[in-house]
XYZ file of N, CA and C in Angstrom:
660
model
N -17.454 9.736 7.200
C -16.531 10.533 8.000
C -15.800 9.669 9.020
N -16.502 8.702 9.601
C -15.873 7.822 10.590
C -14.760 6.998 9.948
N -15.014 6.516 8.722
C -13.997 5.742 8.010
C -12.779 6.601 7.722
N -12.997 7.857 7.367
C -11.889 8.764 7.095
C -11.046 9.011 8.332
N -11.701 9.159 9.482
C -10.957 9.372 10.725
C -10.136 8.140 11.092
N -10.702 6.955 10.883
C -9.961 5.729 11.170
C -8.770 5.593 10.217
N -8.982 5.930 8.943
C -7.905 5.907 7.955
C -6.757 6.810 8.395
N -7.075 8.021 8.816
C -6.051 8.967 9.263
C -5.340 8.457 10.510
N -6.095 7.815 11.394
C -5.507 7.278 12.621
C -4.523 6.164 12.323
N -4.900 5.260 11.426
C -4.036 4.130 11.101
C -2.740 4.574 10.440
N -2.817 5.620 9.621
C -1.634 6.108 8.917
C -0.915 7.212 9.679
N -1.444 7.581 10.854
C -0.841 8.624 11.691
C -0.651 9.912 10.899
N -1.672 10.297 10.143
C -1.601 11.523 9.362
C -1.702 12.733 10.291
N -1.021 13.826 9.966
C -1.085 15.026 10.808
C -2.525 15.529 10.955
N -2.869 15.999 12.135
C -4.227 16.447 12.395
C -4.608 17.662 11.556
N -3.608 18.459 11.158
C -3.914 19.656 10.380
C -3.926 19.393 8.869
N -3.789 18.131 8.470
C -3.828 17.782 7.053
C -5.287 17.661 6.607
N -5.728 18.457 5.643
C -7.132 18.384 5.201
C -7.432 17.037 4.521
N -8.499 16.386 4.968
C -8.955 15.142 4.359
C -10.431 15.308 3.979
N -10.793 14.756 2.844
C -12.173 14.893 2.372
C -12.765 13.506 2.134
N -13.890 13.254 2.739
C -14.577 11.971 2.576
C -15.522 12.051 1.379
N -15.519 10.990 0.577
C -16.373 10.947 -0.619
C -17.099 9.608 -0.620
N -18.098 9.433 0.242
C -18.745 8.124 0.429
C -19.430 7.570 -0.814
N -19.732 8.396 -1.792
C -20.392 7.914 -3.007
C -19.422 7.775 -4.190
N -18.162 8.135 -3.979
C -17.182 8.008 -5.054
C -17.410 8.981 -6.199
N -18.073 10.108 -5.929
C -18.377 11.070 -6.987
C -17.115 11.677 -7.581
N -16.119 11.931 -6.741
C -14.858 12.506 -7.209
C -14.160 11.548 -8.179
N -14.133 10.271 -7.814
C -13.491 9.272 -8.666
C -14.180 9.195 -10.028
N -15.490 9.244 -10.007
C -16.235 9.178 -11.263
C -15.939 10.398 -12.129
N -15.891 11.586 -11.499
C -15.643 12.816 -12.249
C -14.247 12.841 -12.862
N -13.300 12.211 -12.193
C -11.924 12.182 -12.691
C -11.675 11.039 -13.670
N -12.703 10.234 -13.919
C -12.570 9.168 -14.903
C -11.751 7.987 -14.433
N -11.717 7.745 -13.120
C -10.982 6.593 -12.614
C -11.716 5.299 -12.982
N -10.964 4.219 -13.020
C -11.497 2.936 -13.467
C -12.627 2.427 -12.573
N -13.637 1.837 -13.193
C -14.734 1.211 -12.455
C -14.420 -0.227 -12.078
N -13.193 -0.676 -12.346
C -12.809 -2.029 -11.981
C -13.243 -3.058 -12.996
N -13.171 -4.297 -12.605
C -13.449 -5.405 -13.518
C -14.939 -5.579 -13.792
N -15.252 -5.804 -15.031
C -16.583 -6.208 -15.478
C -17.713 -5.318 -14.947
N -17.611 -4.008 -15.094
C -18.686 -3.135 -14.591
C -20.018 -3.378 -15.297
N -19.944 -3.924 -16.512
C -21.182 -4.196 -17.245
C -21.978 -5.342 -16.626
N -21.330 -6.105 -15.708
C -22.008 -7.219 -15.053
C -22.272 -6.924 -13.569
N -22.352 -5.656 -13.220
C -22.527 -5.304 -11.809
C -23.829 -5.838 -11.228
N -24.832 -6.042 -12.075
C -26.108 -6.563 -11.588
C -26.050 -8.064 -11.363
N -25.183 -8.747 -12.114
C -25.103 -10.206 -12.025
C -24.010 -10.696 -11.078
N -22.917 -9.956 -10.984
C -21.766 -10.419 -10.212
C -21.567 -9.572 -8.956
N -21.433 -10.245 -7.822
C -21.194 -9.586 -6.546
C -19.865 -8.827 -6.594
N -19.797 -7.604 -6.044
C -18.545 -6.846 -6.050
C -17.376 -7.592 -5.419
N -17.644 -8.388 -4.388
C -16.566 -9.137 -3.747
C -15.979 -10.164 -4.720
N -16.822 -10.779 -5.529
C -16.343 -11.719 -6.538
C -15.517 -10.991 -7.579
N -15.963 -9.811 -7.966
C -15.222 -9.060 -8.965
C -13.859 -8.606 -8.436
N -13.782 -8.282 -7.136
C -12.487 -7.950 -6.534
C -11.569 -9.161 -6.597
N -12.115 -10.339 -6.302
C -11.319 -11.562 -6.368
C -10.805 -11.796 -7.787
N -11.653 -11.573 -8.771
C -11.231 -11.730 -10.158
C -10.137 -10.734 -10.513
N -10.238 -9.540 -9.973
C -9.203 -8.539 -10.231
C -7.866 -8.964 -9.641
N -7.892 -9.621 -8.500
C -6.655 -10.131 -7.908
C -6.008 -11.189 -8.805
N -6.824 -11.807 -9.649
C -6.317 -12.795 -10.609
C -5.943 -12.144 -11.934
N -6.086 -10.824 -11.990
C -5.678 -10.105 -13.189
C -6.791 -9.720 -14.135
N -8.026 -10.121 -13.837
C -9.154 -9.808 -14.724
C -9.506 -8.324 -14.591
N -9.404 -7.591 -15.684
C -9.697 -6.167 -15.645
C -8.782 -5.390 -14.722
N -7.609 -5.940 -14.438
C -6.674 -5.323 -13.497
C -5.244 -5.577 -13.974
N -4.866 -4.971 -15.110
C -3.531 -5.219 -15.674
C -2.415 -4.798 -14.722
N -1.430 -5.660 -14.606
C -0.277 -5.371 -13.755
C -0.386 -5.883 -12.340
N -1.579 -6.329 -11.926
C -1.761 -6.746 -10.532
C -0.933 -7.985 -10.188
N -1.005 -9.006 -11.023
C -0.262 -10.239 -10.719
C 1.234 -9.964 -10.637
N 1.754 -9.177 -11.572
C 3.181 -8.849 -11.554
C 3.545 -8.093 -10.271
N 2.672 -7.183 -9.860
C 2.942 -6.398 -8.659
C 2.858 -7.264 -7.408
N 1.899 -8.181 -7.361
C 1.797 -9.103 -6.232
C 3.067 -9.935 -6.108
N 3.512 -10.491 -7.223
C 4.709 -11.343 -7.207
C 5.949 -10.561 -6.798
N 6.023 -9.294 -7.194
C 7.201 -8.501 -6.833
C 7.302 -8.324 -5.325
N 6.168 -8.379 -4.637
C 6.203 -8.284 -3.183
C 6.853 -9.487 -2.537
N 6.776 -10.628 -3.198
C 7.384 -11.858 -2.686
C 8.807 -12.066 -3.200
N 9.036 -11.758 -4.470
C 10.348 -12.010 -5.076
C 11.270 -10.795 -5.052
N 10.711 -9.604 -4.792
C 11.520 -8.403 -4.730
C 11.818 -7.822 -6.098
N 12.503 -6.696 -6.070
C 12.913 -6.023 -7.306
C 14.185 -5.239 -7.009
N 15.318 -5.853 -7.309
C 16.605 -5.247 -7.006
C 16.928 -4.036 -7.849
N 16.140 -3.784 -8.894
C 16.426 -2.669 -9.790
C 15.923 -1.336 -9.246
N 15.069 -1.379 -8.237
C 14.521 -0.139 -7.693
C 15.567 0.610 -6.871
N 15.550 1.924 -6.962
C 16.502 2.743 -6.224
C 16.115 2.827 -4.751
N 17.052 3.245 -3.938
C 16.810 3.391 -2.502
C 15.702 4.401 -2.244
N 15.676 5.462 -3.074
C 14.653 6.497 -2.900
C 13.252 5.941 -3.114
N 13.123 4.977 -4.032
C 11.801 4.435 -4.350
C 11.355 3.337 -3.395
N 12.225 2.921 -2.502
C 11.851 1.865 -1.557
C 11.934 2.328 -0.096
N 12.367 3.561 0.131
C 12.541 4.046 1.506
C 11.235 4.013 2.288
N 10.118 4.215 1.596
C 8.823 4.239 2.288
C 8.468 2.881 2.887
N 9.017 1.788 2.322
C 8.717 0.453 2.824
C 9.237 0.299 4.257
N 10.440 0.803 4.494
C 11.020 0.750 5.839
C 10.135 1.499 6.834
N 9.694 2.697 6.462
C 8.842 3.485 7.352
C 7.500 2.797 7.597
N 6.947 2.183 6.538
C 5.659 1.502 6.674
C 5.766 0.291 7.596
N 6.856 -0.457 7.494
C 7.064 -1.611 8.371
C 7.123 -1.180 9.836
N 7.876 -0.119 10.097
C 8.023 0.368 11.469
C 6.697 0.890 12.006
N 5.996 1.645 11.186
C 4.715 2.204 11.624
C 3.709 1.103 11.927
N 3.614 0.124 11.026
C 2.668 -0.965 11.221
C 2.954 -1.759 12.479
N 4.230 -2.080 12.702
C 4.604 -2.850 13.886
C 4.368 -2.045 15.159
N 4.674 -0.752 15.127
C 4.481 0.099 16.300
C 3.007 0.187 16.682
N 2.129 0.061 15.694
C 0.691 0.092 15.968
C 0.131 -1.296 16.279
N 1.007 -2.295 16.299
C 0.561 -3.634 16.662
C -0.031 -4.424 15.511
N 0.241 -4.009 14.278
C -0.301 -4.736 13.132
C 0.563 -5.959 12.838
N -0.066 -7.102 12.733
C 0.633 -8.373 12.502
C 1.231 -8.409 11.090
N 2.509 -8.885 10.995
C 3.416 -9.301 12.070
C 4.186 -8.111 12.638
N 4.364 -8.126 13.948
C 5.149 -7.081 14.596
C 6.597 -7.531 14.797
N 6.811 -8.846 14.748
C 8.156 -9.390 14.911
C 8.402 -10.471 13.869
N 9.660 -10.666 13.528
C 10.062 -11.717 12.590
C 11.248 -12.460 13.191
N 11.506 -13.699 12.749
C 12.629 -14.461 13.305
C 13.966 -13.738 13.127
N 14.802 -13.789 14.136
C 16.128 -13.193 14.099
C 17.005 -13.839 13.034
N 16.804 -15.130 12.837
C 17.620 -15.847 11.854
C 16.769 -16.847 11.096
N 17.191 -17.159 9.909
C 16.518 -18.154 9.091
C 16.913 -19.546 9.570
N 16.135 -20.577 9.232
C 16.400 -21.928 9.752
C 17.820 -22.425 9.497
N 18.420 -22.006 8.387
C 19.750 -22.507 8.041
C 20.885 -21.612 8.565
N 20.532 -20.521 9.258
C 21.541 -19.613 9.784
C 21.893 -19.977 11.220
N 23.143 -19.756 11.571
C 23.592 -20.012 12.935
C 23.381 -18.778 13.795
N 23.257 -18.997 15.087
C 23.138 -17.873 16.004
C 24.428 -17.062 15.972
N 24.259 -15.724 15.969
C 25.434 -14.859 15.916
C 26.155 -14.799 17.255
N 25.416 -14.958 18.343
C 26.018 -14.890 19.669
C 25.138 -15.631 20.662
N 25.737 -16.161 21.736
C 24.942 -16.865 22.750
C 23.913 -15.918 23.373
N 22.733 -16.449 23.619
C 21.698 -15.653 24.241
C 21.011 -14.671 23.317
N 21.275 -14.786 22.031
C 20.671 -13.876 21.057
C 19.146 -14.034 21.039
N 18.437 -12.925 20.971
C 16.984 -12.985 20.904
C 16.546 -13.720 19.642
N 15.465 -14.499 19.780
C 14.983 -15.274 18.641
C 14.149 -14.424 17.680
N 13.673 -13.280 18.150
C 12.789 -12.460 17.331
C 13.285 -11.023 17.265
N 12.984 -10.386 16.141
C 13.364 -8.990 15.925
C 12.096 -8.145 15.855
N 12.089 -7.037 16.561
C 10.945 -6.130 16.564
C 11.009 -5.252 15.318
N 10.017 -5.382 14.443
C 9.998 -4.603 13.207
C 9.818 -3.111 13.468
N 9.231 -2.755 14.590
C 9.043 -1.339 14.905
C 10.375 -0.627 15.064
N 11.405 -1.387 15.425
C 12.741 -0.823 15.587
C 13.620 -1.093 14.377
N 13.577 -2.320 13.882
C 14.489 -2.730 12.811
C 14.008 -2.336 11.413
N 12.709 -2.455 11.169
C 12.205 -2.159 9.831
C 12.874 -3.002 8.762
N 13.245 -2.381 7.662
C 13.850 -3.102 6.543
C 15.249 -3.629 6.837
N 15.858 -3.163 7.925
C 17.201 -3.625 8.277
C 17.221 -5.122 8.556
N 16.053 -5.713 8.807
C 15.958 -7.161 9.023
C 16.514 -7.916 7.818
N 16.368 -7.337 6.636
C 16.804 -8.011 5.414
C 18.289 -7.793 5.110
N 18.944 -6.890 5.818
C 20.346 -6.591 5.542
C 21.237 -7.772 5.913
N 22.215 -8.025 5.059
C 23.202 -9.069 5.335
C 22.654 -10.477 5.376
N 21.506 -10.709 4.736
C 20.882 -12.036 4.759
C 20.989 -12.753 3.417
N 21.707 -12.147 2.475
C 21.836 -12.769 1.162
C 20.725 -12.404 0.197
N 19.891 -11.423 0.585
C 18.787 -10.998 -0.270
C 19.126 -9.751 -1.076
N 20.357 -9.267 -0.921
C 20.736 -8.028 -1.573
C 20.678 -6.878 -0.582
N 21.437 -5.843 -0.863
C 21.499 -4.706 0.042
C 20.810 -3.473 -0.512
N 20.197 -3.607 -1.664
C 19.505 -2.463 -2.258
C 18.251 -2.945 -2.971
N 17.436 -1.996 -3.390
C 16.201 -2.361 -4.068
C 15.177 -2.913 -3.097
N 14.220 -3.614 -3.642
C 13.163 -4.234 -2.842
C 13.503 -5.708 -2.663
N 13.708 -6.140 -1.421
C 14.126 -7.512 -1.155
C 12.925 -8.457 -1.068
N 13.129 -9.769 -1.272
C 12.026 -10.735 -1.194
C 11.271 -10.641 0.134
N 9.956 -10.639 0.039
C 9.031 -10.624 1.177
C 9.027 -9.296 1.941
N 9.830 -8.334 1.538
C 9.876 -7.048 2.233
C 8.538 -6.310 2.078
N 8.114 -6.116 0.836
C 6.847 -5.437 0.585
C 5.663 -6.325 0.954
N 5.822 -7.635 0.774
C 4.741 -8.560 1.126
C 4.418 -8.475 2.616
N 5.423 -8.199 3.441
C 5.206 -8.077 4.874
C 4.386 -6.827 5.194
N 4.673 -5.734 4.491
C 3.882 -4.510 4.667
C 2.429 -4.777 4.288
N 2.231 -5.449 3.162
C 0.870 -5.741 2.706
C 0.141 -6.637 3.696
N 0.864 -7.583 4.317
C 0.250 -8.465 5.308
C -0.197 -7.662 6.525
N 0.649 -6.734 6.963
C 0.274 -5.868 8.084
C -0.995 -5.086 7.770
N -1.019 -4.497 6.573
C -2.172 -3.688 6.183
C -3.444 -4.520 6.051
N -3.301 -5.720 5.468
C -4.470 -6.543 5.206
C -5.067 -7.123 6.485
N -4.229 -7.768 7.314
C -4.736 -8.492 8.481
C -5.218 -7.550 9.585
N -4.326 -6.703 10.067
C -4.663 -5.849 11.205
C -5.154 -4.466 10.803
N -4.856 -4.066 9.563
C -5.295 -2.760 9.109
C -6.693 -2.788 8.527
N -6.858 -3.511 7.412
C -8.131 -3.509 6.706
C -9.131 -4.493 7.327
N -8.760 -5.785 7.385
C -9.695 -6.791 7.906
C -10.046 -6.507 9.364
N -9.047 -6.117 10.155
C -9.285 -5.850 11.566
C -10.189 -4.655 11.820
N -10.307 -3.769 10.827
C -11.147 -2.580 10.987
C -12.192 -2.478 9.886
N -12.549 -3.637 9.300
C -13.443 -3.620 8.147
C -14.803 -2.997 8.451
N -15.298 -3.217 9.634
C -16.597 -2.663 9.985
C -16.629 -1.141 9.898
N -15.481 -0.518 10.152
C -15.390 0.944 10.092
C -14.967 1.435 8.716
N -14.042 0.713 8.072
C -13.445 1.187 6.827
C -14.247 0.866 5.566
N -15.110 -0.132 5.601
C -15.793 -0.554 4.382
C -16.663 0.574 3.817
N -16.749 0.667 2.497
C -17.571 1.726 1.891
C -19.057 1.443 2.082
N -19.880 2.476 2.069
C -21.324 2.269 2.255
C -21.965 1.525 1.095
N -21.346 1.599 -0.068
C -21.839 0.907 -1.265
C -20.798 -0.107 -1.692
N -21.136 -1.399 -1.696
C -20.179 -2.448 -2.041
C -19.604 -2.265 -3.443
N -20.327 -1.593 -4.316
C -19.841 -1.380 -5.678
C -18.543 -0.569 -5.679
N -18.334 0.225 -4.632
C -17.115 1.026 -4.546
C -15.889 0.178 -4.252
N -16.086 -1.079 -3.883
C -14.948 -1.965 -3.623
C -14.088 -2.156 -4.862
N -14.717 -2.163 -6.033
C -13.974 -2.411 -7.269
C -13.513 -1.116 -7.934
N -13.977 0.019 -7.455
C -13.583 1.303 -8.027
C -12.112 1.582 -7.735
N -11.351 1.908 -8.752
C -9.941 2.200 -8.582
C -9.732 3.695 -8.361
N -8.592 4.049 -7.800
C -8.293 5.438 -7.486
C -7.221 6.025 -8.380
N -6.465 6.937 -7.819
C -5.418 7.598 -8.578
C -4.752 8.658 -7.737
N -3.974 9.498 -8.378
C -3.269 10.568 -7.668
C -3.158 11.781 -8.571
N -3.220 12.945 -7.950
C -3.081 14.187 -8.715
C -2.362 15.219 -7.856
N -1.521 16.005 -8.498
C -0.858 17.135 -7.849
C -1.306 18.384 -8.600
N -1.877 19.334 -7.871
C -2.418 20.537 -8.488
C -1.576 21.761 -8.136
N -1.459 22.678 -9.098
C -0.763 23.923 -8.794
C -1.740 24.928 -8.196
N -1.281 26.143 -7.950
C -2.108 27.140 -7.298
C -3.322 27.554 -8.098
N -3.316 27.249 -9.395
C -4.445 27.584 -10.253
C -5.414 26.423 -10.427
N -5.146 25.328 -9.708
C -6.016 24.171 -9.816
C -5.736 23.310 -11.027
N -4.613 23.562 -11.699
C -4.238 22.762 -12.856
C -3.387 21.576 -12.412
N -3.652 20.415 -12.997
C -2.910 19.209 -12.618
C -1.526 19.214 -13.267
N -0.502 19.199 -12.440
C 0.865 19.069 -12.955
C 1.302 17.606 -12.966
N 0.529 16.793 -12.270
C 0.778 15.337 -12.274
C -0.566 14.654 -12.115
N -0.792 13.615 -12.912
C -2.071 12.899 -12.844
C -1.826 11.437 -13.169
N -2.388 10.567 -12.341
C -2.177 9.122 -12.528
C -3.462 8.386 -12.190
N -3.884 7.522 -13.097
C -5.050 6.665 -12.845
C -4.568 5.242 -12.581
N -4.977 4.684 -11.441
C -4.622 3.295 -11.145
C -5.221 2.388 -12.211
N -4.400 1.464 -12.696
C -4.869 0.525 -13.727
C -5.543 -0.692 -13.115
N -5.221 -0.976 -11.875
C -5.787 -2.150 -11.214
C -5.355 -2.192 -9.763
N -5.699 -3.261 -9.085
C -5.341 -3.432 -7.680
C -3.821 -3.467 -7.524
N -3.318 -2.676 -6.598
C -1.892 -2.570 -6.263
C -1.055 -1.845 -7.323
N -1.661 -1.366 -8.379
C -0.902 -0.645 -9.409
C -1.042 0.864 -9.164
N -0.559 1.287 -8.017
C -0.717 2.670 -7.598
C 0.332 3.577 -8.226
N 0.128 4.864 -8.074
C 1.103 5.841 -8.561
C 2.419 5.653 -7.805
N 3.539 5.690 -8.516
C 4.837 5.602 -7.829
C 4.976 6.756 -6.843
N 5.196 6.433 -5.572
C 5.235 7.448 -4.516
C 6.257 8.534 -4.828
N 7.449 8.145 -5.289
C 8.501 9.124 -5.529
C 8.134 10.080 -6.656
N 7.403 9.587 -7.655
C 6.971 10.467 -8.744
C 6.007 11.534 -8.228
N 5.090 11.133 -7.371
C 4.130 12.078 -6.800
C 4.856 13.121 -5.953
N 5.800 12.659 -5.123
C 6.548 13.582 -4.271
C 7.402 14.534 -5.099
N 8.000 14.019 -6.171
C 8.803 14.888 -7.042
C 7.945 15.998 -7.639
N 6.728 15.637 -8.050
C 5.821 16.631 -8.624
C 5.444 17.676 -7.586
N 5.203 17.232 -6.352
C 4.848 18.168 -5.286
C 6.039 19.048 -4.914
N 7.231 18.450 -4.855
C 8.430 19.226 -4.508
C 8.727 20.284 -5.559
N 8.459 19.972 -6.807
C 8.723 20.940 -7.874
C 7.878 22.187 -7.696
N 6.664 22.019 -7.188
C 5.809 23.171 -6.922
C 6.338 23.967 -5.747
N 6.773 23.274 -4.704
C 7.309 23.944 -3.531
C 8.560 24.740 -3.877
N 9.390 24.157 -4.767
C 10.639 24.800 -5.142
C 10.419 26.042 -5.983
N 9.459 25.921 -6.920
C 9.192 27.041 -7.823
C 8.343 28.123 -7.174
N 7.597 27.708 -6.127
C 6.713 28.667 -5.466
C 5.533 29.057 -6.316
N 5.234 28.196 -7.325
C 4.172 28.545 -8.257
C 2.813 28.002 -7.867
N 2.773 27.231 -6.818
C 1.472 26.671 -6.461
C 1.551 25.856 -5.195
N 0.542 25.026 -5.001
C 0.481 24.214 -3.798
C -0.142 22.880 -4.143
N 0.048 21.905 -3.233
C -0.502 20.569 -3.460
C -2.008 20.582 -3.299
């Protein structure tokens, strides 16, 4: 329960939003979510080692490609599918998660005006830091998503590991998923994570939820 409260605090979730803690991962098991890399060797291999192997792509298809996209970007993504990155950058910086500021200009860029600040506050600028820098004006720009992940990893997860870590280390390799249910408890959308960072597309989940709100046939 303490980990759940810290999770809600870090993401600034509304207080009236129902959250359910599942310290044993029983829900994940019942929904058939992935047990992660090499579950047959759980007695021989430490879960932390298996997480590291998953970061290298072992038993975690799509992870390496997704990691690289955070550094190299993906200009093919629509504005709707990347809007959350801007909000995440601002939220992370406002909460003091490193990095909260980035250089105003790149080493090869000239100052735009005398006395210009050397640093930009991400809590205010967000993704606008990448605008007009030659990285493209749409899609996911290089290092844009990687910066969000750095905020989450350093000051979010590692900085609060004592509170957020699961009671059973084996749950470290357990993958999650997403589901949208109608008023009858039937899943209108269901997604199982294939590996680390291969989460359900946020816009797809929201579209599924909005369709229920529009039709009035159910609830999330």
